């Protein structure tokens, strides 16, 4: 009979096997090379990936109206099968998002998700800017964005935080300097606060906002609590902490859009696109034609 191993030796061998990590045991048995270390993504690596230009028109297909929907229209929307499926897909997508996902996205390009186009989106491909209701600074009453946008060339800034206000200023400084006194031009600021508590706090500081806003811009500054849950994706507003800027024509169609901090070319592009639309409107030309057409660089937005 073979001699039994000493108890201390058997205990040492068993304990060394138990406390050895599984991947180390497999490496010792199957490979002579050490396992590769895990690859970790870093913010610097994400910053190295260049952003792409806006590849689709933003907005909604239904023409906006300041008149509230009738019961029949609301009923038709609730019974529409395609819209029901679209809402379900949206809810499933939102359920998979982390609570701090918007904050984490700020580490990459400071939350910027696309580069604004160098040219106007064609009228036949452009979509509508939805109606947003809010309280204007002066007079302090409920106002609809559609009532302000119709018949004018407008730049609309969607802001919700101090950071998003800085985003909007980086885009609109040149355009306002050039066009703010044009009677056919409007600069609309919509302070969107979907959170009820935050919206209540903002309403308490309306006097402070009014003090910081120039007098001629107060009638077109709206503080809104409207729920934009199902409009964020069509509008490209994927991050609640980022400012979004839209150039809207006299028919309430979005002809240009930007987000985050403006690059060296984006603010100039907004100024030029606004100038073209203002010139066409003053001449009474059709916005989709005319000698002042900017040649678009993005075929998906400009191809006939």
PDB file of C-alpha atoms in Angstrom:
ATOM      1  CA  UNK A   1       0.000   0.000   0.000  1.00  0.00           C
ATOM      2  CA  UNK A   2       1.284   3.452  -0.940  1.00  0.00           C
ATOM      3  CA  UNK A   3       2.179   5.676   1.922  1.00  0.00           C
ATOM      4  CA  UNK A   4      -0.336   8.443   2.551  1.00  0.00           C
ATOM      5  CA  UNK A   5       0.823  12.010   2.018  1.00  0.00           C
ATOM      6  CA  UNK A   6       1.301  14.071   5.154  1.00  0.00           C
ATOM      7  CA  UNK A   7      -1.794  16.017   6.204  1.00  0.00           C
ATOM      8  CA  UNK A   8       0.005  19.372   6.002  1.00  0.00           C
ATOM      9  CA  UNK A   9       1.115  18.717   2.393  1.00  0.00           C
ATOM     10  CA  UNK A  10      -2.416  17.709   1.323  1.00  0.00           C
ATOM     11  CA  UNK A  11      -3.920  20.823   2.975  1.00  0.00           C
ATOM     12  CA  UNK A  12      -1.364  23.147   1.321  1.00  0.00           C
ATOM     13  CA  UNK A  13      -1.962  21.672  -2.138  1.00  0.00           C
ATOM     14  CA  UNK A  14      -5.748  21.884  -1.759  1.00  0.00           C
ATOM     15  CA  UNK A  15      -5.673  25.493  -0.510  1.00  0.00           C
ATOM     16  CA  UNK A  16      -3.345  26.665  -3.303  1.00  0.00           C
ATOM     17  CA  UNK A  17      -5.706  25.139  -5.898  1.00  0.00           C
ATOM     18  CA  UNK A  18      -8.804  26.657  -4.347  1.00  0.00           C
ATOM     19  CA  UNK A  19      -7.420  30.181  -4.166  1.00  0.00           C
ATOM     20  CA  UNK A  20      -5.960  30.164  -7.681  1.00  0.00           C
ATOM     21  CA  UNK A  21      -8.215  32.195 -10.045  1.00  0.00           C
ATOM     22  CA  UNK A  22      -9.956  30.066 -12.717  1.00  0.00           C
ATOM     23  CA  UNK A  23      -8.443  31.904 -15.704  1.00  0.00           C
ATOM     24  CA  UNK A  24      -4.940  31.332 -14.277  1.00  0.00           C
ATOM     25  CA  UNK A  25      -5.575  27.582 -13.918  1.00  0.00           C
ATOM     26  CA  UNK A  26      -6.839  27.413 -17.526  1.00  0.00           C
ATOM     27  CA  UNK A  27      -3.802  29.347 -18.752  1.00  0.00           C
ATOM     28  CA  UNK A  28      -1.442  27.001 -16.930  1.00  0.00           C
ATOM     29  CA  UNK A  29      -3.153  24.004 -18.496  1.00  0.00           C
ATOM     30  CA  UNK A  30      -3.715  25.221 -22.076  1.00  0.00           C
ATOM     31  CA  UNK A  31      -1.325  28.038 -22.917  1.00  0.00           C
ATOM     32  CA  UNK A  32       2.213  29.144 -22.464  1.00  0.00           C
ATOM     33  CA  UNK A  33       1.353  32.838 -23.014  1.00  0.00           C
ATOM     34  CA  UNK A  34      -0.175  35.107 -20.348  1.00  0.00           C
ATOM     35  CA  UNK A  35      -3.764  36.275 -20.964  1.00  0.00           C
ATOM     36  CA  UNK A  36      -4.201  39.649 -22.638  1.00  0.00           C
ATOM     37  CA  UNK A  37      -5.318  42.438 -20.289  1.00  0.00           C
ATOM     38  CA  UNK A  38      -8.907  43.671 -20.753  1.00  0.00           C
ATOM     39  CA  UNK A  39      -9.388  46.592 -23.119  1.00  0.00           C
ATOM     40  CA  UNK A  40     -10.894  49.609 -21.415  1.00  0.00           C
ATOM     41  CA  UNK A  41     -12.483  52.508 -23.257  1.00  0.00           C
ATOM     42  CA  UNK A  42     -11.297  55.974 -22.276  1.00  0.00           C
ATOM     43  CA  UNK A  43     -12.727  59.445 -22.900  1.00  0.00           C
ATOM     44  CA  UNK A  44      -9.583  60.347 -24.847  1.00  0.00           C
ATOM     45  CA  UNK A  45     -10.204  57.471 -27.266  1.00  0.00           C
ATOM     46  CA  UNK A  46     -13.799  58.601 -27.780  1.00  0.00           C
ATOM     47  CA  UNK A  47     -12.669  62.179 -28.434  1.00  0.00           C
ATOM     48  CA  UNK A  48     -10.406  60.899 -31.197  1.00  0.00           C
ATOM     49  CA  UNK A  49     -13.433  59.647 -33.160  1.00  0.00           C
ATOM     50  CA  UNK A  50     -14.619  62.553 -35.349  1.00  0.00           C
ATOM     51  CA  UNK A  51     -18.275  63.530 -35.318  1.00  0.00           C
ATOM     52  CA  UNK A  52     -20.351  63.103 -38.459  1.00  0.00           C
ATOM     53  CA  UNK A  53     -22.552  65.737 -40.031  1.00  0.00           C
ATOM     54  CA  UNK A  54     -26.296  65.711 -39.492  1.00  0.00           C
ATOM     55  CA  UNK A  55     -27.573  62.973 -41.793  1.00  0.00           C
ATOM     56  CA  UNK A  56     -31.352  63.348 -41.560  1.00  0.00           C
ATOM     57  CA  UNK A  57     -33.958  66.099 -41.398  1.00  0.00           C
ATOM     58  CA  UNK A  58     -35.168  66.839 -37.873  1.00  0.00           C
ATOM     59  CA  UNK A  59     -38.754  67.532 -36.868  1.00  0.00           C
ATOM     60  CA  UNK A  60     -42.248  66.063 -37.126  1.00  0.00           C
ATOM     61  CA  UNK A  61     -44.392  65.274 -40.145  1.00  0.00           C
ATOM     62  CA  UNK A  62     -47.566  66.950 -38.855  1.00  0.00           C
ATOM     63  CA  UNK A  63     -47.865  70.692 -39.434  1.00  0.00           C
ATOM     64  CA  UNK A  64     -47.975  72.448 -36.041  1.00  0.00           C
ATOM     65  CA  UNK A  65     -50.961  74.418 -34.821  1.00  0.00           C
ATOM     66  CA  UNK A  66     -51.570  76.648 -31.810  1.00  0.00           C
ATOM     67  CA  UNK A  67     -55.124  75.261 -31.593  1.00  0.00           C
ATOM     68  CA  UNK A  68     -55.362  72.327 -29.125  1.00  0.00           C
ATOM     69  CA  UNK A  69     -56.242  68.914 -30.541  1.00  0.00           C
ATOM     70  CA  UNK A  70     -59.910  67.995 -30.552  1.00  0.00           C
ATOM     71  CA  UNK A  71     -61.203  64.843 -28.850  1.00  0.00           C
ATOM     72  CA  UNK A  72     -61.603  63.142 -32.222  1.00  0.00           C
ATOM     73  CA  UNK A  73     -57.978  63.851 -33.127  1.00  0.00           C
ATOM     74  CA  UNK A  74     -56.733  62.573 -29.765  1.00  0.00           C
ATOM     75  CA  UNK A  75     -58.858  59.450 -30.154  1.00  0.00           C
ATOM     76  CA  UNK A  76     -57.466  58.832 -33.646  1.00  0.00           C
ATOM     77  CA  UNK A  77     -53.925  59.105 -32.275  1.00  0.00           C
ATOM     78  CA  UNK A  78     -54.638  56.641 -29.454  1.00  0.00           C
ATOM     79  CA  UNK A  79     -56.161  54.108 -31.868  1.00  0.00           C
ATOM     80  CA  UNK A  80     -53.432  54.486 -34.502  1.00  0.00           C
ATOM     81  CA  UNK A  81     -51.613  51.130 -34.544  1.00  0.00           C
ATOM     82  CA  UNK A  82     -48.390  52.475 -36.093  1.00  0.00           C
ATOM     83  CA  UNK A  83     -48.102  55.208 -33.459  1.00  0.00           C
ATOM     84  CA  UNK A  84     -48.823  52.677 -30.748  1.00  0.00           C
ATOM     85  CA  UNK A  85     -45.942  50.472 -31.952  1.00  0.00           C
ATOM     86  CA  UNK A  86     -43.683  53.517 -32.179  1.00  0.00           C
ATOM     87  CA  UNK A  87     -44.482  54.476 -28.570  1.00  0.00           C
ATOM     88  CA  UNK A  88     -43.774  50.935 -27.401  1.00  0.00           C
ATOM     89  CA  UNK A  89     -40.385  50.935 -29.111  1.00  0.00           C
ATOM     90  CA  UNK A  90     -39.588  54.270 -27.502  1.00  0.00           C
ATOM     91  CA  UNK A  91     -40.489  52.982 -24.032  1.00  0.00           C
ATOM     92  CA  UNK A  92     -38.353  49.868 -24.498  1.00  0.00           C
ATOM     93  CA  UNK A  93     -35.421  52.021 -25.615  1.00  0.00           C
ATOM     94  CA  UNK A  94     -35.814  54.386 -22.664  1.00  0.00           C
ATOM     95  CA  UNK A  95     -36.026  51.470 -20.232  1.00  0.00           C
ATOM     96  CA  UNK A  96     -32.578  50.306 -21.356  1.00  0.00           C
ATOM     97  CA  UNK A  97     -30.994  53.723 -20.751  1.00  0.00           C
ATOM     98  CA  UNK A  98     -29.069  54.306 -17.555  1.00  0.00           C
ATOM     99  CA  UNK A  99     -30.141  57.075 -15.197  1.00  0.00           C
ATOM    100  CA  UNK A 100     -26.808  58.901 -15.594  1.00  0.00           C
ATOM    101  CA  UNK A 101     -26.338  58.178 -19.289  1.00  0.00           C
ATOM    102  CA  UNK A 102     -26.777  61.839 -20.271  1.00  0.00           C
ATOM    103  CA  UNK A 103     -24.122  62.849 -17.743  1.00  0.00           C
ATOM    104  CA  UNK A 104     -21.689  60.208 -19.002  1.00  0.00           C
ATOM    105  CA  UNK A 105     -22.238  61.380 -22.597  1.00  0.00           C
ATOM    106  CA  UNK A 106     -20.853  64.805 -21.630  1.00  0.00           C
ATOM    107  CA  UNK A 107     -17.378  63.245 -21.417  1.00  0.00           C
ATOM    108  CA  UNK A 108     -17.333  62.668 -25.177  1.00  0.00           C
ATOM    109  CA  UNK A 109     -17.156  65.837 -27.293  1.00  0.00           C
ATOM    110  CA  UNK A 110     -18.856  67.582 -24.329  1.00  0.00           C
ATOM    111  CA  UNK A 111     -22.127  65.918 -25.323  1.00  0.00           C
ATOM    112  CA  UNK A 112     -22.114  67.093 -28.943  1.00  0.00           C
ATOM    113  CA  UNK A 113     -23.554  64.357 -31.170  1.00  0.00           C
ATOM    114  CA  UNK A 114     -23.315  65.750 -34.703  1.00  0.00           C
ATOM    115  CA  UNK A 115     -21.852  68.542 -36.820  1.00  0.00           C
ATOM    116  CA  UNK A 116     -24.325  71.013 -38.285  1.00  0.00           C
ATOM    117  CA  UNK A 117     -24.647  71.020 -42.101  1.00  0.00           C
ATOM    118  CA  UNK A 118     -22.959  73.731 -44.128  1.00  0.00           C
ATOM    119  CA  UNK A 119     -26.145  74.409 -46.041  1.00  0.00           C
ATOM    120  CA  UNK A 120     -29.901  74.548 -45.868  1.00  0.00           C
ATOM    121  CA  UNK A 121     -32.028  71.441 -45.779  1.00  0.00           C
ATOM    122  CA  UNK A 122     -34.233  71.414 -48.868  1.00  0.00           C
ATOM    123  CA  UNK A 123     -37.808  72.482 -48.272  1.00  0.00           C
ATOM    124  CA  UNK A 124     -39.258  69.304 -49.807  1.00  0.00           C
ATOM    125  CA  UNK A 125     -37.211  67.189 -47.363  1.00  0.00           C
ATOM    126  CA  UNK A 126     -37.510  69.419 -44.286  1.00  0.00           C
ATOM    127  CA  UNK A 127     -39.860  68.529 -41.415  1.00  0.00           C
ATOM    128  CA  UNK A 128     -41.903  70.757 -39.110  1.00  0.00           C
ATOM    129  CA  UNK A 129     -40.962  72.279 -35.787  1.00  0.00           C
ATOM    130  CA  UNK A 130     -43.588  71.077 -33.261  1.00  0.00           C
ATOM    131  CA  UNK A 131     -45.777  73.490 -31.346  1.00  0.00           C
ATOM    132  CA  UNK A 132     -44.401  74.250 -27.878  1.00  0.00           C
ATOM    133  CA  UNK A 133     -46.477  76.189 -25.361  1.00  0.00           C
ATOM    134  CA  UNK A 134     -44.900  78.271 -22.602  1.00  0.00           C
ATOM    135  CA  UNK A 135     -45.117  81.440 -20.570  1.00  0.00           C
ATOM    136  CA  UNK A 136     -43.434  84.450 -22.152  1.00  0.00           C
ATOM    137  CA  UNK A 137     -41.415  86.883 -20.059  1.00  0.00           C
ATOM    138  CA  UNK A 138     -43.238  89.974 -21.348  1.00  0.00           C
ATOM    139  CA  UNK A 139     -46.189  89.908 -21.209  1.00  0.00           C
ATOM    140  CA  UNK A 140     -46.319  87.039 -18.729  1.00  0.00           C
ATOM    141  CA  UNK A 141     -48.909  84.911 -20.523  1.00  0.00           C
ATOM    142  CA  UNK A 142     -49.183  81.567 -22.294  1.00  0.00           C
ATOM    143  CA  UNK A 143     -47.765  81.729 -25.818  1.00  0.00           C
ATOM    144  CA  UNK A 144     -47.401  79.100 -28.542  1.00  0.00           C
ATOM    145  CA  UNK A 145     -44.201  78.846 -30.563  1.00  0.00           C
ATOM    146  CA  UNK A 146     -46.202  78.384 -33.769  1.00  0.00           C
ATOM    147  CA  UNK A 147     -47.751  81.835 -33.355  1.00  0.00           C
ATOM    148  CA  UNK A 148     -44.257  83.347 -33.166  1.00  0.00           C
ATOM    149  CA  UNK A 149     -42.651  81.319 -35.964  1.00  0.00           C
ATOM    150  CA  UNK A 150     -45.264  81.593 -38.707  1.00  0.00           C
ATOM    151  CA  UNK A 151     -44.398  84.110 -41.401  1.00  0.00           C
ATOM    152  CA  UNK A 152     -40.896  84.812 -40.040  1.00  0.00           C
ATOM    153  CA  UNK A 153     -37.386  83.404 -40.314  1.00  0.00           C
ATOM    154  CA  UNK A 154     -36.532  82.272 -36.798  1.00  0.00           C
ATOM    155  CA  UNK A 155     -33.641  80.862 -34.825  1.00  0.00           C
ATOM    156  CA  UNK A 156     -34.959  78.703 -31.979  1.00  0.00           C
ATOM    157  CA  UNK A 157     -32.746  77.810 -29.008  1.00  0.00           C
ATOM    158  CA  UNK A 158     -33.873  74.913 -26.805  1.00  0.00           C
ATOM    159  CA  UNK A 159     -32.191  75.383 -23.413  1.00  0.00           C
ATOM    160  CA  UNK A 160     -32.652  73.808 -19.994  1.00  0.00           C
ATOM    161  CA  UNK A 161     -29.415  74.457 -18.079  1.00  0.00           C
ATOM    162  CA  UNK A 162     -26.802  77.184 -17.712  1.00  0.00           C
ATOM    163  CA  UNK A 163     -24.475  75.082 -19.850  1.00  0.00           C
ATOM    164  CA  UNK A 164     -27.044  74.867 -22.643  1.00  0.00           C
ATOM    165  CA  UNK A 165     -27.360  78.666 -22.595  1.00  0.00           C
ATOM    166  CA  UNK A 166     -23.639  78.867 -23.329  1.00  0.00           C
ATOM    167  CA  UNK A 167     -24.132  76.420 -26.194  1.00  0.00           C
ATOM    168  CA  UNK A 168     -26.825  78.627 -27.694  1.00  0.00           C
ATOM    169  CA  UNK A 169     -24.707  81.780 -27.378  1.00  0.00           C
ATOM    170  CA  UNK A 170     -21.801  80.132 -29.192  1.00  0.00           C
ATOM    171  CA  UNK A 171     -24.082  79.516 -32.206  1.00  0.00           C
ATOM    172  CA  UNK A 172     -26.189  82.658 -32.308  1.00  0.00           C
ATOM    173  CA  UNK A 173     -23.744  85.501 -31.590  1.00  0.00           C
ATOM    174  CA  UNK A 174     -22.872  86.174 -35.242  1.00  0.00           C
ATOM    175  CA  UNK A 175     -26.411  85.641 -36.530  1.00  0.00           C
ATOM    176  CA  UNK A 176     -27.956  87.980 -33.967  1.00  0.00           C
ATOM    177  CA  UNK A 177     -25.381  90.637 -34.648  1.00  0.00           C
ATOM    178  CA  UNK A 178     -26.259  90.518 -38.340  1.00  0.00           C
ATOM    179  CA  UNK A 179     -30.041  89.920 -38.342  1.00  0.00           C
ATOM    180  CA  UNK A 180     -31.679  90.693 -34.982  1.00  0.00           C
ATOM    181  CA  UNK A 181     -33.040  94.070 -36.156  1.00  0.00           C
ATOM    182  CA  UNK A 182     -34.501  92.657 -39.373  1.00  0.00           C
ATOM    183  CA  UNK A 183     -38.340  92.858 -39.110  1.00  0.00           C
ATOM    184  CA  UNK A 184     -38.620  89.424 -40.762  1.00  0.00           C
ATOM    185  CA  UNK A 185     -36.355  87.780 -38.181  1.00  0.00           C
ATOM    186  CA  UNK A 186     -37.181  86.271 -34.774  1.00  0.00           C
ATOM    187  CA  UNK A 187     -34.925  84.847 -32.090  1.00  0.00           C
ATOM    188  CA  UNK A 188     -36.937  82.434 -29.930  1.00  0.00           C
ATOM    189  CA  UNK A 189     -35.574  80.990 -26.693  1.00  0.00           C
ATOM    190  CA  UNK A 190     -37.461  78.107 -25.089  1.00  0.00           C
ATOM    191  CA  UNK A 191     -36.424  77.289 -21.531  1.00  0.00           C
ATOM    192  CA  UNK A 192     -37.691  73.717 -21.301  1.00  0.00           C
ATOM    193  CA  UNK A 193     -38.185  72.288 -17.809  1.00  0.00           C
ATOM    194  CA  UNK A 194     -39.937  68.915 -17.974  1.00  0.00           C
ATOM    195  CA  UNK A 195     -39.196  68.112 -14.334  1.00  0.00           C
ATOM    196  CA  UNK A 196     -42.121  69.543 -12.275  1.00  0.00           C
ATOM    197  CA  UNK A 197     -39.951  70.527  -9.303  1.00  0.00           C
ATOM    198  CA  UNK A 198     -37.293  72.184 -11.431  1.00  0.00           C
ATOM    199  CA  UNK A 199     -39.984  73.918 -13.479  1.00  0.00           C
ATOM    200  CA  UNK A 200     -41.499  75.316 -10.283  1.00  0.00           C
ATOM    201  CA  UNK A 201     -38.111  76.623  -9.133  1.00  0.00           C
ATOM    202  CA  UNK A 202     -37.473  78.282 -12.503  1.00  0.00           C
ATOM    203  CA  UNK A 203     -40.877  79.971 -12.339  1.00  0.00           C
ATOM    204  CA  UNK A 204     -39.832  81.538  -9.025  1.00  0.00           C
ATOM    205  CA  UNK A 205     -36.848  83.176 -10.713  1.00  0.00           C
ATOM    206  CA  UNK A 206     -38.638  84.623 -13.740  1.00  0.00           C
ATOM    207  CA  UNK A 207     -37.759  88.147 -12.608  1.00  0.00           C
ATOM    208  CA  UNK A 208     -34.071  87.219 -12.609  1.00  0.00           C
ATOM    209  CA  UNK A 209     -34.347  85.727 -16.104  1.00  0.00           C
ATOM    210  CA  UNK A 210     -36.199  88.845 -17.248  1.00  0.00           C
ATOM    211  CA  UNK A 211     -33.373  91.034 -15.920  1.00  0.00           C
ATOM    212  CA  UNK A 212     -30.749  89.053 -17.860  1.00  0.00           C
ATOM    213  CA  UNK A 213     -32.751  89.023 -21.116  1.00  0.00           C
ATOM    214  CA  UNK A 214     -32.738  92.085 -23.415  1.00  0.00           C
ATOM    215  CA  UNK A 215     -36.106  93.845 -23.552  1.00  0.00           C
ATOM    216  CA  UNK A 216     -36.661  93.220 -27.259  1.00  0.00           C
ATOM    217  CA  UNK A 217     -36.143  89.457 -26.747  1.00  0.00           C
ATOM    218  CA  UNK A 218     -38.456  89.031 -23.756  1.00  0.00           C
ATOM    219  CA  UNK A 219     -41.683  88.488 -25.776  1.00  0.00           C
ATOM    220  CA  UNK A 220     -40.056  85.534 -27.570  1.00  0.00           C
ATOM    221  CA  UNK A 221     -38.508  83.952 -24.460  1.00  0.00           C
ATOM    222  CA  UNK A 222     -40.763  81.097 -23.319  1.00  0.00           C
ATOM    223  CA  UNK A 223     -40.556  79.056 -20.120  1.00  0.00           C
ATOM    224  CA  UNK A 224     -42.200  75.731 -20.928  1.00  0.00           C
ATOM    225  CA  UNK A 225     -43.106  72.622 -18.916  1.00  0.00           C
ATOM    226  CA  UNK A 226     -44.381  70.722 -21.939  1.00  0.00           C
ATOM    227  CA  UNK A 227     -43.638  67.008 -22.038  1.00  0.00           C
ATOM    228  CA  UNK A 228     -41.257  66.338 -24.952  1.00  0.00           C
ATOM    229  CA  UNK A 229     -40.783  62.629 -24.221  1.00  0.00           C
ATOM    230  CA  UNK A 230     -41.930  61.425 -27.642  1.00  0.00           C
ATOM    231  CA  UNK A 231     -40.496  64.413 -29.535  1.00  0.00           C
ATOM    232  CA  UNK A 232     -36.878  64.232 -28.401  1.00  0.00           C
ATOM    233  CA  UNK A 233     -35.834  61.540 -30.852  1.00  0.00           C
ATOM    234  CA  UNK A 234     -37.454  63.181 -33.940  1.00  0.00           C
ATOM    235  CA  UNK A 235     -35.934  66.517 -32.876  1.00  0.00           C
ATOM    236  CA  UNK A 236     -32.491  65.015 -32.240  1.00  0.00           C
ATOM    237  CA  UNK A 237     -32.618  66.163 -28.597  1.00  0.00           C
ATOM    238  CA  UNK A 238     -31.008  63.032 -27.179  1.00  0.00           C
ATOM    239  CA  UNK A 239     -29.293  64.725 -24.220  1.00  0.00           C
ATOM    240  CA  UNK A 240     -31.229  66.852 -21.727  1.00  0.00           C
ATOM    241  CA  UNK A 241     -28.140  68.826 -20.712  1.00  0.00           C
ATOM    242  CA  UNK A 242     -27.222  70.042 -24.203  1.00  0.00           C
ATOM    243  CA  UNK A 243     -28.450  73.131 -26.017  1.00  0.00           C
ATOM    244  CA  UNK A 244     -30.061  72.650 -29.449  1.00  0.00           C
ATOM    245  CA  UNK A 245     -30.414  75.342 -32.103  1.00  0.00           C
ATOM    246  CA  UNK A 246     -32.807  75.261 -35.062  1.00  0.00           C
ATOM    247  CA  UNK A 247     -33.233  77.551 -38.045  1.00  0.00           C
ATOM    248  CA  UNK A 248     -36.954  77.602 -38.902  1.00  0.00           C
ATOM    249  CA  UNK A 249     -38.453  79.118 -42.050  1.00  0.00           C
ATOM    250  CA  UNK A 250     -41.742  80.995 -42.393  1.00  0.00           C
ATOM    251  CA  UNK A 251     -43.632  77.706 -42.842  1.00  0.00           C
ATOM    252  CA  UNK A 252     -42.354  76.344 -39.487  1.00  0.00           C
ATOM    253  CA  UNK A 253     -39.985  73.895 -41.217  1.00  0.00           C
ATOM    254  CA  UNK A 254     -36.561  73.159 -39.749  1.00  0.00           C
ATOM    255  CA  UNK A 255     -33.984  74.101 -42.390  1.00  0.00           C
ATOM    256  CA  UNK A 256     -30.820  73.800 -40.271  1.00  0.00           C
ATOM    257  CA  UNK A 257     -29.860  72.454 -36.835  1.00  0.00           C
ATOM    258  CA  UNK A 258     -26.914  72.382 -34.454  1.00  0.00           C
ATOM    259  CA  UNK A 259     -26.099  71.208 -30.933  1.00  0.00           C
ATOM    260  CA  UNK A 260     -23.521  71.647 -28.192  1.00  0.00           C
ATOM    261  CA  UNK A 261     -20.757  74.208 -28.586  1.00  0.00           C
ATOM    262  CA  UNK A 262     -20.408  75.645 -32.089  1.00  0.00           C
ATOM    263  CA  UNK A 263     -17.288  74.879 -34.087  1.00  0.00           C
ATOM    264  CA  UNK A 264     -15.423  77.540 -36.048  1.00  0.00           C
ATOM    265  CA  UNK A 265     -17.591  76.951 -39.119  1.00  0.00           C
ATOM    266  CA  UNK A 266     -20.996  76.238 -37.578  1.00  0.00           C
ATOM    267  CA  UNK A 267     -21.765  79.739 -36.293  1.00  0.00           C
ATOM    268  CA  UNK A 268     -20.839  81.226 -39.662  1.00  0.00           C
ATOM    269  CA  UNK A 269     -22.966  78.596 -41.429  1.00  0.00           C
ATOM    270  CA  UNK A 270     -25.999  79.568 -39.316  1.00  0.00           C
ATOM    271  CA  UNK A 271     -25.498  83.232 -40.108  1.00  0.00           C
ATOM    272  CA  UNK A 272     -25.251  82.566 -43.859  1.00  0.00           C
ATOM    273  CA  UNK A 273     -28.243  80.211 -43.963  1.00  0.00           C
ATOM    274  CA  UNK A 274     -30.382  82.744 -42.082  1.00  0.00           C
ATOM    275  CA  UNK A 275     -29.283  85.456 -44.498  1.00  0.00           C
ATOM    276  CA  UNK A 276     -30.339  83.361 -47.497  1.00  0.00           C
ATOM    277  CA  UNK A 277     -33.791  82.624 -46.074  1.00  0.00           C
ATOM    278  CA  UNK A 278     -34.331  86.271 -45.127  1.00  0.00           C
ATOM    279  CA  UNK A 279     -33.352  87.415 -48.606  1.00  0.00           C
ATOM    280  CA  UNK A 280     -35.740  84.953 -50.234  1.00  0.00           C
ATOM    281  CA  UNK A 281     -38.587  85.883 -47.926  1.00  0.00           C
ATOM    282  CA  UNK A 282     -38.083  89.597 -48.520  1.00  0.00           C
ATOM    283  CA  UNK A 283     -38.233  88.982 -52.273  1.00  0.00           C
ATOM    284  CA  UNK A 284     -41.294  86.755 -51.964  1.00  0.00           C
ATOM    285  CA  UNK A 285     -39.465  83.844 -53.592  1.00  0.00           C
ATOM    286  CA  UNK A 286     -40.290  80.179 -53.092  1.00  0.00           C
ATOM    287  CA  UNK A 287     -37.870  78.938 -50.421  1.00  0.00           C
ATOM    288  CA  UNK A 288     -37.042  75.777 -52.391  1.00  0.00           C
ATOM    289  CA  UNK A 289     -35.862  77.653 -55.492  1.00  0.00           C
ATOM    290  CA  UNK A 290     -34.075  80.826 -56.433  1.00  0.00           C
ATOM    291  CA  UNK A 291     -30.574  82.034 -57.297  1.00  0.00           C
ATOM    292  CA  UNK A 292     -29.422  82.177 -53.669  1.00  0.00           C
ATOM    293  CA  UNK A 293     -29.500  78.415 -53.113  1.00  0.00           C
ATOM    294  CA  UNK A 294     -26.564  77.116 -51.073  1.00  0.00           C
ATOM    295  CA  UNK A 295     -25.093  73.977 -52.568  1.00  0.00           C
ATOM    296  CA  UNK A 296     -25.516  71.301 -49.877  1.00  0.00           C
ATOM    297  CA  UNK A 297     -22.683  68.967 -48.999  1.00  0.00           C
ATOM    298  CA  UNK A 298     -24.873  66.185 -47.571  1.00  0.00           C
ATOM    299  CA  UNK A 299     -26.604  64.263 -50.334  1.00  0.00           C
ATOM    300  CA  UNK A 300     -29.121  62.703 -47.967  1.00  0.00           C
ATOM    301  CA  UNK A 301     -30.504  66.150 -47.205  1.00  0.00           C
ATOM    302  CA  UNK A 302     -30.286  67.656 -50.664  1.00  0.00           C
ATOM    303  CA  UNK A 303     -30.786  64.985 -53.288  1.00  0.00           C
ATOM    304  CA  UNK A 304     -33.973  65.539 -55.334  1.00  0.00           C
TER     305      UNK A 304
END
